Amino acid sequence: MASLALSATVSCLSQPLEAVFGKVADRRDGCCYLGISSMFSRKANSSTSTTTRELTVTNVASPQRLSIVPLPEKESVVDDHNHQRNHVAWTSVRQERWEGELVVEGEIPLWLSGTYLRNGPGLWHIGDYNFRHLFDGYATLVRLRFENGCLIAGHRQIESEAYKAAKKNNKLCYREFSEVPKFDSFLSYVGDLANLFSGASLTDNANTGVVKLGDGRVVCLTETQKGSIVIDPDTLDTLGKFEYSDSLGGLIHSAHPIVTETEFLTLLPDLIKPGYLVAKMEPGTNKRKVIGRVDCRSGPSPGWVHSFPVTEHYVVVPEMPLRYCAQNLLKAEPTPLYKFNWHPGSKAFMHIMCKASGQIVASVEVPLFVTFHFINAYEEKDEEGRVMAIVADCCEHNADTTILDKLRLQNLRSFNGQDVLPDARVGRFTIPLDGSPFGELDAALEPDEHGRGMDMCSINPAYLGKKYRYAYACGAQRPCNFPNTLTKIDLVEKKAKNWYDEGAVPSEPFFVARPGATEEDDGVVISMISEKNGDGYALLLDGSTFEEIARAKFPYGLPYGLHGCWVPKK
Ligand SMILES: CC(=O)/C=C/C=C(C)/C=C/C1=C(C)CCCC1(C)C
Ligand SMILES: CC(/C=C/C=O)=C\C=C\C=O
Ligand SMILES: [Fe+2]
């Protein structure tokens, strides 16, 4: 395991103290006080050349331009049974927004200039009502702005209709991942079903990811199309809905489109005539155009497509036997697999569509699989440069759907030292393009290399769709109930380097390449850590050595978050 060596305490705080550290205190008068004096006590290491300024300010008043809005207090941060605090990763954020400069320990490379945004479900209750599932929480956007070796951080709740309505009415008003609003009467239930078909009752809680489009707009996303929300990456303001101006219809889409400077590709599952539309959208437009369609090979409905991979010339459309389930969509109470169902008899397939023509060039049966996240894919060529196969890698849960249940908040909050995280691996699909009917699925490396935990991945974006060597993800140091390491996977050497901080929950390691880099792993990896003592910090690892290069403590504990993006400084 990599060491946690700390080298320096660096602060670039400008005067006056416009950026303010907000310590959320246990006050019930609707205010939070700000106190920083005792929070950053580690001293600079004199062997480093960075400048250090101690913070001396206490009880700083909230600056005018920030309204710090406390969220409803929740007694349930204390566990009913053993009166221990829940891990901060699974505890609702305590205030609507915050912004301030963080003291940096170590050194942020000067080339790292821009904003890292991370989205995720950070508020899991409304009034006295606790949500069930990790994916139900209202979206909390966290921001790390890096400039000249300094770090300004902040977070803000996304002002979705679902979030605003819940706050106003003090109750759940839209259907979330597992939560359904309570109905006062049978009539209102029937009304809600009608709204389900029109999409009106579905959530727009954009809590899954955040992407920067080629035209610069920054959009937060979830699995419902209406949950595409444009935000300002500097202020974290919610600017409004991202309205798709086409007539493709449908209510849901893949939560992870493929987004580059020039490309936006998405998958729209068709629940009526089971299949998927593959669509693209040009930068500067809101109009998706269909590239092609894949009909499902089997099953009553399409498989869940949380994400999908692409190569340089092809879109890979996975058909997972964990399929959307119309009956479960209609139910008011959650089922074991929520809106999905496991259909092993329907088999699993991978389809390859040509980006340029929309033609399906391969459609093969593969071993059963369960994945949320594809890592990358590429074209395997022979000596003459002919594409022989498509290789597609994913975080694969050994064809076991129990991971969905393990992500229930009750399970996440009740860790008692037992090793309950189901095994996962880097699943590597090999999909032949020679007309063979079957593809292969194997572990790309021995899963013990990363503790048999595997999810929340990123790569160097310059290698998207290309042959690549390194993936960054969360693995496991067992016993655990959730992926608790950051791991760098070397797919050539079939080795992993792991970072671990006892009791901490790290979020997706996000790779940012050094401008001008020629090596694939020349860059930094950003993650945000929720600590077992209730604190939280931003962490920077060297992309190559995977050693810590800097960390910066937040003045409050961080709730877990899902996916991020990088917005370079203009
Ligand atoms: C946070 C995350 O990774 C996934 C969130 C998924 C959501 C919010 C799914 C919502 C859905 C509905 C509210 C009804 C229709 C089906 C489905 C897309 C699963
Ligand atoms: C956090 C997660 C899976 C962890 C499994 O080990 C999945 C998140 C999915 C949505 O983005
Ligand atoms: Fe995801």
XYZ file of C-alpha atoms and ligand atoms in Angstrom, residues 90 134-135 207-209 223 255-256 304 306 372-373 397 403 407 421-422 424 453-456 474 481-483 508 560-563, ligand 2:
43
model
C -23.398 7.914 4.029
C -27.449 5.285 -2.247
C -28.791 6.296 -5.677
C -27.206 12.958 -9.168
C -25.033 10.589 -11.187
C -22.445 12.427 -13.259
C -30.773 8.047 -15.965
C -26.361 7.974 -17.380
C -22.893 7.989 -18.966
C -29.866 -1.812 -18.089
C -25.887 2.674 -17.098
C -22.500 -0.477 -14.030
C -19.359 0.889 -15.604
C -19.643 -8.011 -10.554
C -24.269 -5.482 -5.405
C -25.728 -0.247 -1.976
C -18.710 -6.625 -0.385
C -19.358 -9.078 -3.233
C -15.810 -7.917 -8.635
C -13.475 -5.042 -5.345
C -13.781 -3.091 -8.578
C -15.874 -0.103 -9.579
C -15.849 3.657 -10.204
C -11.776 1.702 -6.490
C -18.723 -3.453 2.741
C -17.823 -0.974 0.003
C -14.827 -0.409 -2.270
C -13.837 7.586 -8.003
C -19.857 9.935 -0.889
C -20.009 11.093 -4.500
C -20.102 9.319 -7.817
C -18.619 10.740 -11.011
C -20.695 2.830 -6.242
C -21.062 1.776 -7.208
C -20.646 0.448 -7.022
C -19.825 -0.031 -6.093
C -19.532 -1.411 -6.096
O -18.658 -2.038 -5.636
C -21.799 2.033 -8.302
C -22.245 3.299 -8.711
C -23.033 3.381 -9.786
C -23.492 4.606 -10.308
O -22.819 5.453 -10.778
